[in-house]
Short mmCIF file of C-alpha atoms in Angstrom, two decimals:
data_model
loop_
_atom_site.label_atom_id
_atom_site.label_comp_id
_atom_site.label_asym_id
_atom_site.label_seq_id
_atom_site.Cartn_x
_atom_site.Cartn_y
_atom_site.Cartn_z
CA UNK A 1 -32.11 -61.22 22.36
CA UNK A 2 -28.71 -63.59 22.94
CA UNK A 3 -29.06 -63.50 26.56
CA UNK A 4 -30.93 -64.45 29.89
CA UNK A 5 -34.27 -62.48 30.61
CA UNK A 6 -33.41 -61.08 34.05
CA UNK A 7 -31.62 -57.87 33.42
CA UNK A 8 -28.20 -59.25 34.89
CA UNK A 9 -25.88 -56.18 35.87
CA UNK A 10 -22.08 -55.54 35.81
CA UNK A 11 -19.94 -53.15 36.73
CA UNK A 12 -16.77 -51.17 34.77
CA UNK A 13 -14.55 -48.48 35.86
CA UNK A 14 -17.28 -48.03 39.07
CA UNK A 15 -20.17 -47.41 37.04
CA UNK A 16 -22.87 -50.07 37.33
CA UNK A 17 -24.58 -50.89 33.77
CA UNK A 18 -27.56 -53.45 32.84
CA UNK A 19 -27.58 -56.04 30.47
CA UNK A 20 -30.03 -54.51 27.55
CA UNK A 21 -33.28 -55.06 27.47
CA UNK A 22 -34.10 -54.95 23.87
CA UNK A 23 -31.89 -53.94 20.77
CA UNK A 24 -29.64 -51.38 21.43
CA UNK A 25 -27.80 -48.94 19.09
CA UNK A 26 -24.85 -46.27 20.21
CA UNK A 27 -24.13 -44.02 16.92
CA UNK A 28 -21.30 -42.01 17.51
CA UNK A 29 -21.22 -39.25 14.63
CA UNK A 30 -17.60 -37.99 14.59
CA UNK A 31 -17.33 -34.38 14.15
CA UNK A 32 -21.27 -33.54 15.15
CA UNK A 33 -21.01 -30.10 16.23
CA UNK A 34 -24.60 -29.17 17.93
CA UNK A 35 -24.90 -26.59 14.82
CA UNK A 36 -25.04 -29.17 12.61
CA UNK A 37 -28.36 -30.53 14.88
CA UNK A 38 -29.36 -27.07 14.94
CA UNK A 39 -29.01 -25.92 11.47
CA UNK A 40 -30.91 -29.17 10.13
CA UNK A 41 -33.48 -28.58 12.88
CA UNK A 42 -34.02 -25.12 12.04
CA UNK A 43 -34.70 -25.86 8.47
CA UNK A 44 -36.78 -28.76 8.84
CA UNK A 45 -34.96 -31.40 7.16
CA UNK A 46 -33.99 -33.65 9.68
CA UNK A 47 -37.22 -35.47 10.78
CA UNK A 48 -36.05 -38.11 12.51
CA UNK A 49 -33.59 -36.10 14.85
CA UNK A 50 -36.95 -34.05 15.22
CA UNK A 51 -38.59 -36.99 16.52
CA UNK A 52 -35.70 -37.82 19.11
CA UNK A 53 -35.66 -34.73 20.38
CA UNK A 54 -39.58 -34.66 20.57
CA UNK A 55 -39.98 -37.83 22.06
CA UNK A 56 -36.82 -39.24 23.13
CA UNK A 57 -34.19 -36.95 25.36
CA UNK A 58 -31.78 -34.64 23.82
CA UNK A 59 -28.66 -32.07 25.96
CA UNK A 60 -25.64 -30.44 25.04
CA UNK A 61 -22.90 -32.77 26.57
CA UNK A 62 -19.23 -32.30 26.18
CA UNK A 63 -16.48 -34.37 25.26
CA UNK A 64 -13.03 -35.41 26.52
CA UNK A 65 -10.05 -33.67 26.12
CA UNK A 66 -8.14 -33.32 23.53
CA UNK A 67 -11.02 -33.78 21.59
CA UNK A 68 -10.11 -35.86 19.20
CA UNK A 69 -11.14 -39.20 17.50
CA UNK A 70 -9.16 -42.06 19.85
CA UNK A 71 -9.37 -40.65 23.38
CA UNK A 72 -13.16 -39.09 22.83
CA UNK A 73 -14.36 -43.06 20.79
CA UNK A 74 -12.62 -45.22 23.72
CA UNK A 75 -14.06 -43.21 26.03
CA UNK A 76 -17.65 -43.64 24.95
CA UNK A 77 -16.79 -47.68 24.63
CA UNK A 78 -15.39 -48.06 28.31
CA UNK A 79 -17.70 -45.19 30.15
CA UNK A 80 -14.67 -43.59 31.44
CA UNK A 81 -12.08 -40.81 30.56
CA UNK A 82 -9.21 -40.95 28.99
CA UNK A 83 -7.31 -40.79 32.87
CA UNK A 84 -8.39 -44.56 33.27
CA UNK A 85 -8.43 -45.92 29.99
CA UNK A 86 -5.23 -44.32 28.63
CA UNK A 87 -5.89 -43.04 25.50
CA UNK A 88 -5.24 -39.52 25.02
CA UNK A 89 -4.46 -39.45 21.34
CA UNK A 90 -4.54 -40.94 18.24
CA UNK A 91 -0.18 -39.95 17.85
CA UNK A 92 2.43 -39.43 20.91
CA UNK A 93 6.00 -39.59 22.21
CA UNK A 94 6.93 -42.71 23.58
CA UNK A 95 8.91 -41.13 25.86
CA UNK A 96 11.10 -44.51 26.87
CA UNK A 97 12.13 -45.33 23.00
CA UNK A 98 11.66 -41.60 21.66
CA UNK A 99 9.71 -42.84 19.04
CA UNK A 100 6.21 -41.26 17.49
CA UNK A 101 3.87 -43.75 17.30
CA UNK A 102 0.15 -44.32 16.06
CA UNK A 103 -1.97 -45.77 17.77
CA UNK A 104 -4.01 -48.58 16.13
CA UNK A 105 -4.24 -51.37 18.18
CA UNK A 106 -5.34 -51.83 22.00
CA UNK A 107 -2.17 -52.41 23.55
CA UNK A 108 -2.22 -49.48 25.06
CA UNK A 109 -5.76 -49.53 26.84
CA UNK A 110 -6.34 -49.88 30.43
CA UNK A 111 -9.04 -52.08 31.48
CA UNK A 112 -12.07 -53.52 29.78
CA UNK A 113 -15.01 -51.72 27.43
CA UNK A 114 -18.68 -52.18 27.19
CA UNK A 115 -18.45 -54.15 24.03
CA UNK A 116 -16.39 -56.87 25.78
CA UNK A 117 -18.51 -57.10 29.05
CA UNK A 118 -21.69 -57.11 27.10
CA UNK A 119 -19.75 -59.93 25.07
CA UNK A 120 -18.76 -62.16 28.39
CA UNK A 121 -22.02 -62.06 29.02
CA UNK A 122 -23.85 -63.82 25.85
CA UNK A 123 -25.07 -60.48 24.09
CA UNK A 124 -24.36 -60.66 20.10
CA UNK A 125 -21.94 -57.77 19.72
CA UNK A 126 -21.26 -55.72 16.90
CA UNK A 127 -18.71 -52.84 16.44
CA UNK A 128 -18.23 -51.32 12.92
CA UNK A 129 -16.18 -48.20 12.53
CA UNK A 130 -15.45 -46.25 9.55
CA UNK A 131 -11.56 -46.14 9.74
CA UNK A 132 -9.90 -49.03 10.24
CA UNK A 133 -7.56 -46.93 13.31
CA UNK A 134 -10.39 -47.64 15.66
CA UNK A 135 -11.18 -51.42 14.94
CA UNK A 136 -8.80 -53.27 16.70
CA UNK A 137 -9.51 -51.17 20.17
CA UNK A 138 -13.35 -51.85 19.43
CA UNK A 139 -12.46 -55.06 19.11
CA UNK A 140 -10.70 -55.57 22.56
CA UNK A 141 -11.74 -58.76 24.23
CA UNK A 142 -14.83 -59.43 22.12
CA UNK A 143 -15.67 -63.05 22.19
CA UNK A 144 -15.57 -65.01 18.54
CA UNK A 145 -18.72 -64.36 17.55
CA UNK A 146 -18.92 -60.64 17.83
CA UNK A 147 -18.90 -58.78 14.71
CA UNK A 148 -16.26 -56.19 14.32
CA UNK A 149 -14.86 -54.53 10.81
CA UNK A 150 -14.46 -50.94 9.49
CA UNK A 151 -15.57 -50.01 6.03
CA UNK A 152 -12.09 -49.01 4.69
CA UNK A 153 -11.23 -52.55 5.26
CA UNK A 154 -14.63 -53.99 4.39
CA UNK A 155 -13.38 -56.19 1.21
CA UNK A 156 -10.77 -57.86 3.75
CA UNK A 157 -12.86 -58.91 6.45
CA UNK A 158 -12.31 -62.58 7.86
CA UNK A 159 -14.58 -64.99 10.13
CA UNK A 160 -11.32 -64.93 12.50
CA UNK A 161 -10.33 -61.86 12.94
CA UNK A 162 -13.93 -59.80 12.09
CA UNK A 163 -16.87 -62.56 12.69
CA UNK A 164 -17.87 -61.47 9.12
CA UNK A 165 -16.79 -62.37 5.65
CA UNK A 166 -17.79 -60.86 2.23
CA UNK A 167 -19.27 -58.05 3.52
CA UNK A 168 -19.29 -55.90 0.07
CA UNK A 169 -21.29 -58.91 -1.36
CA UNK A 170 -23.62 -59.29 1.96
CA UNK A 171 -24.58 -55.41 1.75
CA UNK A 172 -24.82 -55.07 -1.82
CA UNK A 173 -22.25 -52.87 -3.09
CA UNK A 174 -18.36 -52.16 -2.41
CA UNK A 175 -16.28 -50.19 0.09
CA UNK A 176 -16.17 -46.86 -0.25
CA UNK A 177 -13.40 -44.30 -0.50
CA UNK A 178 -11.95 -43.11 2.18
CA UNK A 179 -12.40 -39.59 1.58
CA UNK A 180 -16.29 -39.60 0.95
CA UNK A 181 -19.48 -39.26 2.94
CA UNK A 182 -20.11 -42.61 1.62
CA UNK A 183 -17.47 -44.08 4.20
CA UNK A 184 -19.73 -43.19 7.35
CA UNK A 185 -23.21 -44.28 5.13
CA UNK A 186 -21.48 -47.93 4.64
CA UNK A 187 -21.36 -48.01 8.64
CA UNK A 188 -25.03 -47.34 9.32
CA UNK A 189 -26.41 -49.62 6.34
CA UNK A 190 -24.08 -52.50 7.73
CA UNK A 191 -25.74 -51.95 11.23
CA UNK A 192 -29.35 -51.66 9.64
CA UNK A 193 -28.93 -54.84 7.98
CA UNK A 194 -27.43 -56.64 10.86
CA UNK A 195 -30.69 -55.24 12.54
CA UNK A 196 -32.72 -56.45 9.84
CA UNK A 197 -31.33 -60.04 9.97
CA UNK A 198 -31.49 -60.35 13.58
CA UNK A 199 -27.63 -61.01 13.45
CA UNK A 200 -26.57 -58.40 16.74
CA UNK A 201 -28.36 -57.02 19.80
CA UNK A 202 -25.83 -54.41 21.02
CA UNK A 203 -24.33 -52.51 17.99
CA UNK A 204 -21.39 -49.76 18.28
CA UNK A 205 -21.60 -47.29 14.85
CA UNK A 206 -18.95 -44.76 15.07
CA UNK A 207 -18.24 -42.68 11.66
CA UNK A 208 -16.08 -40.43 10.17
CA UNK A 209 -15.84 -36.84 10.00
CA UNK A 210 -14.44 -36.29 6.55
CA UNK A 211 -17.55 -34.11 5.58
CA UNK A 212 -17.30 -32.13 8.69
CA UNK A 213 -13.54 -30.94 8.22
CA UNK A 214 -14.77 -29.34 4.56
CA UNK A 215 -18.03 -28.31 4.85
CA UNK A 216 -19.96 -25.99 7.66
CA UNK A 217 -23.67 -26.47 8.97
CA UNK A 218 -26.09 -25.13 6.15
CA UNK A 219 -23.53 -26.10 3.07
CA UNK A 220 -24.78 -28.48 0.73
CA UNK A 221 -22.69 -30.69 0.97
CA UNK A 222 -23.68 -31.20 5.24
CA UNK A 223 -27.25 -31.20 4.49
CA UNK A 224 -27.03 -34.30 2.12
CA UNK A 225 -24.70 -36.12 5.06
CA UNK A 226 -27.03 -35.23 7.68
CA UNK A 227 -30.20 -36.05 5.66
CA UNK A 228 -28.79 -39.72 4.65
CA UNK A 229 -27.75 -40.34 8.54
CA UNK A 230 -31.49 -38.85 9.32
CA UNK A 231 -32.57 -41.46 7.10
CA UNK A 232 -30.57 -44.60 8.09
CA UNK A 233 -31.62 -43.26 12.24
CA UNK A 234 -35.23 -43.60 11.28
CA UNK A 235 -34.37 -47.29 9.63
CA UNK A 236 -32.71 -48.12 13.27
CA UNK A 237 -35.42 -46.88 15.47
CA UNK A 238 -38.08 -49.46 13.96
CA UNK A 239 -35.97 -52.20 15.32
CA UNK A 240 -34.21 -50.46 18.32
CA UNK A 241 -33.43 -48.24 21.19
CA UNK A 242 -30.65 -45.48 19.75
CA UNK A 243 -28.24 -43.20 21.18
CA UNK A 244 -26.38 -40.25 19.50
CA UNK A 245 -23.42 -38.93 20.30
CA UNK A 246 -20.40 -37.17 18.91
CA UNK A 247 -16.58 -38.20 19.34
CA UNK A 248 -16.00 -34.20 18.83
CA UNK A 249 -17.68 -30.58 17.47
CA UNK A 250 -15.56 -28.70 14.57
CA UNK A 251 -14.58 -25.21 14.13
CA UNK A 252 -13.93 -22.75 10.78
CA UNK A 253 -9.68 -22.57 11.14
CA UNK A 254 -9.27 -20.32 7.73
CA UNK A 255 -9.31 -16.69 7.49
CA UNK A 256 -11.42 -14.22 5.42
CA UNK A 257 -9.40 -15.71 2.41
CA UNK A 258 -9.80 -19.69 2.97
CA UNK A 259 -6.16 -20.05 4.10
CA UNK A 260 -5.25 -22.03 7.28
CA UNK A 261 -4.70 -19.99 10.59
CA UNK A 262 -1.81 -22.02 11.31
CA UNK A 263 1.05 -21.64 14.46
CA UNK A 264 3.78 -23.74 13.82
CA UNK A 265 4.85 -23.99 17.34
CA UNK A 266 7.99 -26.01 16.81
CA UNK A 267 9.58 -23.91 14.39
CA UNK A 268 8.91 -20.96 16.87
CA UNK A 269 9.95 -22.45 20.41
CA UNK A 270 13.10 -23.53 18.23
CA UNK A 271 14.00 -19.82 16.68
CA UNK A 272 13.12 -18.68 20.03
CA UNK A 273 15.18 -21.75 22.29
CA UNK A 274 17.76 -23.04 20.27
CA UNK A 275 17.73 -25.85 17.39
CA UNK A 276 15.84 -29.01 19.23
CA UNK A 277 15.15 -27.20 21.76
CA UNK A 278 11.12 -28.47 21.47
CA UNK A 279 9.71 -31.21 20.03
CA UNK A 280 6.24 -30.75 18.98
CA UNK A 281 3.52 -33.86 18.59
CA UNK A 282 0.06 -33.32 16.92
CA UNK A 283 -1.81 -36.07 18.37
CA UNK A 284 -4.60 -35.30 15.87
CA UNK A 285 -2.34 -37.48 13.29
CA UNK A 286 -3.99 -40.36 11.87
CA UNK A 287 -3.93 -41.98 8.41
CA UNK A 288 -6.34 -40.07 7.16
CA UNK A 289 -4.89 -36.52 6.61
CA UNK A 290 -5.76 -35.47 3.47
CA UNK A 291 -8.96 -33.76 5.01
CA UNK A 292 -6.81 -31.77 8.21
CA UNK A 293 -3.38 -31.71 7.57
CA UNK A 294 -2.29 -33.26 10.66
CA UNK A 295 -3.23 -29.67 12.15
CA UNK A 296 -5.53 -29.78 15.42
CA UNK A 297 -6.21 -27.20 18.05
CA UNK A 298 -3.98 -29.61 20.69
CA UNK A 299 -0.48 -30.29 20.95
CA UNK A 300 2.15 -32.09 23.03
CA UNK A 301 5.57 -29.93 23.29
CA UNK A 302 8.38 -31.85 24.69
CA UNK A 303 11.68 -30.39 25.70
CA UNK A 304 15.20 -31.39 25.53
CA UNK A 305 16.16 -29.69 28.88
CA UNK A 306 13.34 -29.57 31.35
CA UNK A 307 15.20 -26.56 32.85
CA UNK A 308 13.30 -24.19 29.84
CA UNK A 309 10.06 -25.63 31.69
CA UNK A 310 9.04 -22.47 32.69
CA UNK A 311 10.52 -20.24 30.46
CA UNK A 312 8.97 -22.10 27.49
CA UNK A 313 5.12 -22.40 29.06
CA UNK A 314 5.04 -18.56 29.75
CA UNK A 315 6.36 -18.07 26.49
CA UNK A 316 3.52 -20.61 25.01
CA UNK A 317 0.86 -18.48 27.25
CA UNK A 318 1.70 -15.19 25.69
CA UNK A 319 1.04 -16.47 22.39
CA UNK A 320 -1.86 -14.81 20.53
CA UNK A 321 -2.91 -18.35 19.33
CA UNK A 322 -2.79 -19.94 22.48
CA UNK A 323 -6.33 -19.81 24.49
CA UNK A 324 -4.55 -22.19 27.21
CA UNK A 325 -0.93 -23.72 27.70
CA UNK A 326 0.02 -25.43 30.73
CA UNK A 327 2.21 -27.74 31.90
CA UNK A 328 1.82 -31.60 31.70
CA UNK A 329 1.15 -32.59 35.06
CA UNK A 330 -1.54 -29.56 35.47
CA UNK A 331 -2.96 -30.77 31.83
CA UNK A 332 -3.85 -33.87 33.10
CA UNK A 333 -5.11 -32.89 36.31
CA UNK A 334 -7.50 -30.25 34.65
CA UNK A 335 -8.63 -31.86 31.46
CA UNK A 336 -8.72 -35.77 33.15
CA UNK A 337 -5.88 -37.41 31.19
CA UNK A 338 -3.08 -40.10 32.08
CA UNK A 339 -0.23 -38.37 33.20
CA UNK A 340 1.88 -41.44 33.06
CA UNK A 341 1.25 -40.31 28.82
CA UNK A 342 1.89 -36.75 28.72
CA UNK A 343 3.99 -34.14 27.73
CA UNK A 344 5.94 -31.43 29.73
CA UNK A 345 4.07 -28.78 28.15
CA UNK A 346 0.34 -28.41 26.71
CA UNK A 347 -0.88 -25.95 24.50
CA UNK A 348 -4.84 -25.54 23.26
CA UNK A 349 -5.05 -23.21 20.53
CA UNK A 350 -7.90 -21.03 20.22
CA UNK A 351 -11.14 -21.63 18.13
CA UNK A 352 -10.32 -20.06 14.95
CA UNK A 353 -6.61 -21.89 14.94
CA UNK A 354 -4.74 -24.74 14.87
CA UNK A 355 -0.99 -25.46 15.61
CA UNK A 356 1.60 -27.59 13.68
CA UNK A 357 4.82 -29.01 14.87
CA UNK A 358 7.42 -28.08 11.67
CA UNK A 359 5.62 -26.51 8.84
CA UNK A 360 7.84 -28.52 7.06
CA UNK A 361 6.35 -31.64 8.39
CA UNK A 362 2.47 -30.24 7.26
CA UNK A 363 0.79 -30.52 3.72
CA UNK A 364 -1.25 -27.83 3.75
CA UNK A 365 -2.25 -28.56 -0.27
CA UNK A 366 -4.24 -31.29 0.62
CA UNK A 367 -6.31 -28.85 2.92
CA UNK A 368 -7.23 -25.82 0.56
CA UNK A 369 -9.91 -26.95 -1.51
CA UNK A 370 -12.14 -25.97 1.35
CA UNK A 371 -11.40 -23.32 4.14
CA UNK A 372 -9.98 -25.55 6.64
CA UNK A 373 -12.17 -27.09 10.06
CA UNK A 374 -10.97 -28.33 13.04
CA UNK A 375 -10.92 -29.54 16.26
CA UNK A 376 -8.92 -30.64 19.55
CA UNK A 377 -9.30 -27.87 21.34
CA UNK A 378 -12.13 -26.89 23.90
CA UNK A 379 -13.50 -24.89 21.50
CA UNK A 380 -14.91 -28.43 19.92
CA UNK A 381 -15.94 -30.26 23.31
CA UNK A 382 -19.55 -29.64 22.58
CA UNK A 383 -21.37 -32.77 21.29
CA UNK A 384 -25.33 -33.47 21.11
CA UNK A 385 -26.26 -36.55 23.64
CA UNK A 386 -29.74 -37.83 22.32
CA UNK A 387 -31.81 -41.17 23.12
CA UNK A 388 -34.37 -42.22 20.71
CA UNK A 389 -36.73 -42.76 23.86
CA UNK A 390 -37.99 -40.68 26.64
CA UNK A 391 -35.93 -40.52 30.17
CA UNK A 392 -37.38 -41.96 32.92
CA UNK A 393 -36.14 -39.06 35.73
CA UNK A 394 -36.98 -36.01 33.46
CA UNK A 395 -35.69 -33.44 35.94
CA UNK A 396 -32.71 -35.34 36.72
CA UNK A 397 -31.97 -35.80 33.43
CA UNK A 398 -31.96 -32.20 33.02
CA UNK A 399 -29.67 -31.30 35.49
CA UNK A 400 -27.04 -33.43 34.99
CA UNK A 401 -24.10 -32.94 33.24
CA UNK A 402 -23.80 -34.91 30.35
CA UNK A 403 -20.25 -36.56 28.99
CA UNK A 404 -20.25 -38.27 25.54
CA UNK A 405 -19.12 -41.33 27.57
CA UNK A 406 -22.53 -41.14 29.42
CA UNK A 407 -24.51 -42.45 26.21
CA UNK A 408 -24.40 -45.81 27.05
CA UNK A 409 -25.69 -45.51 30.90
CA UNK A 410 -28.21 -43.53 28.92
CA UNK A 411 -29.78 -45.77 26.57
CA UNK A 412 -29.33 -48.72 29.05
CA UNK A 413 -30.29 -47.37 32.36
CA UNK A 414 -32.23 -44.29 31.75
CA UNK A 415 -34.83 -44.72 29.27
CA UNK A 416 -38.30 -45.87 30.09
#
């Protein structure tokens, strides 16, 4: 291990964490709805995940809100919600240029992460993603010898800017697409192998959810992606301590017929409140939309004339889509995100629907090979929290309850 033997300890957004104590992995499996555990347990072919939960600790935790990719990934990295760190999205309304903007750097986090306080402190780092969106806030702070690269970007990696270089060469075989299982596979061999070479002590695997969005616990197609992460997990746990969590869960948003179940809220509020009346931001918008349309079950509305305030959230309310709308400040309040960053209106659609901004602004061909999944919405809070070791306070393990952001206090400061 890359640093001193007495378990020196630190403390981040007032939680107290210790140095590790022995190689320690954090998987975060984006899109891991608890039936995709379940299903796999049920059927016997996830062995591994058998043996966690056997041996190790396993709950049903939840997730931030919106529960999405960003906010849910840099709040598992800092230990914190989205309230402190400031990342409620992976798209928003810069409200002082007007602009929409993505976010893919770390200019707009608050405070420091794990990674870069176990990084201070001597331990060999390592943060591999599967899109590149999430890299550079992974990367925040890390000193120059931390590893940190996603595999869409694998084949550009430099000793600068990711601590690695020819990574497709290194692991044996090239980048995959984007759109394939294969993307999130690249992440865990990459950690195995940095494992295996005794090259990091503290890894960070987080991985994408393209199989999730297409393909329901049971199918095919989520049996061969959960098999090959059972797999890779059972590689890991030779060589370390691992923790499993889940960025998100996933819900069916198609009807009997595979079509979306889609509100376009914009277009509505502005038939209903006059042209521009409503602007509507999907904060579920990344670069990778081919697999969800840009549609979520979570939306920003922001109006032109805050007088409609309270004529437009009651309207929002009544809405047979809508499972909860309220307005920004009481959004925040509720569901612990940065006011400073919100809209004037919130609206969480229910768990068989998502919402749009303009239809017009939506490709929904890109999204009908498969009956459409989702998430954003409360509906997909649930995520599994599992350590491949036992706890050391069984019944107080049991009673608490568990955040995704908790998995690192887990693995750290909870196992035997």
């Amino acid at each position: 291990m890359g640093h001193p033997e007495h378990r020196e300890t630190f403390t981040l957004h007032s939680r107290e964490y210790q140095l590790p104590k022995q190689p320690t992995v954090v998987v975060c499996i984006d899109g891991f709805d608890p039936e995709y555990l379940q299903s796999g347990l049920d059927r016997g072919i996830l062995p591994t995940f058998a043996s966690f939960l056997k041996n190790g600790f396993h709950a049903t935790g939840k997730s931030c809100m919106p529960s999405f990719t960003n906010p849910n990934n840099v709040s598992i990295i800092t230990g914190a919600p989205p309230s402190i760190h400031g990342i409620a999205g992976n798209f928003f309304l810069d409200r002082s240029t007007g602009k929409e903007t993505m976010i893919c750097d770390d200019s707009l986090l608050r405070g420091s992460t794990l990674l870069e306080q176990m990084s201070r402190r001597g331990v060999r780092v390592a943060a591999i993603t599967a899109k590149d969106k999430l890299r550079k806030i992974l990367a925040h702070g890390l000193n120059g010898d931390a590893v940190c690269f996603s595999a869409e970007k694998a084949a550009e990696c430099t000793l600068a800017e990711n601590g690695i270089v020819d990574v497709e060469q290194w692991l044996g075989r090239p980048a995959p697409s984007q759109y394939s299982a294969d993307l999130s596979l690249f992440v865990l061999d990459a950690g195995i192998k940095l494992l295996q070479e005794d090259k990091s002590d503290f890894l960070y695997l987080t991985l994408s959810d393209y199989v999730q969005h297409k393909h329901g616990p049971g199918s095919p197609e989520a049996d061969d992606f959960m098999k090959a992460i059972d797999d890779r997990l059972a590689k890991l746990e030779v060589m370390a301590i691992i923790g499993v969590t889940s960025d998100h869960g996933m819900s069916r948003k198609a009807n009997d017929a595979g079509e979306p179940n889609v509100l376009f809220l914009e277009d509505v509020l502005n038939a209903k409140f006059g042209e521009n009346a409503a602007r509507v931001i999907c904060p579920i918008t990344d670069p990778f939309v081919r697999h969800h349309g840009a549609l979520g079950s979570f939306v920003r509305v922001y109006l032109r004339d805050q007088n409609l305030l309270e004529s437009v959230l009651a309207f929002c309310q009544a809405l047979s889509e809508t499972a909860v709308a309220l307005s920004g400040e009481d959004a925040a309040r509720k569901y612990d995100m940065p006011l400073d960053r919100e809209g004037d209106i919130v609206v969480i659609s229910t768990s068989s629907t998502v919402i749009g901004s303009c239809e017009s602004e939506h490709d929904l061909s890109t999204v009908k090979d498969f009956p459409l999944r989702s998430h954003g919405g409360l509906s997909e809070q649930a995520v599994p929290v599992i350590m491949s070791r036992a706890v050391k306070d069984v019944e107080a393990a049991s009673s608490r309850k568990w955040k995704n952001y908790d998995i690192f206090d887990l693995v750290l400061d909870w196992s035997k």
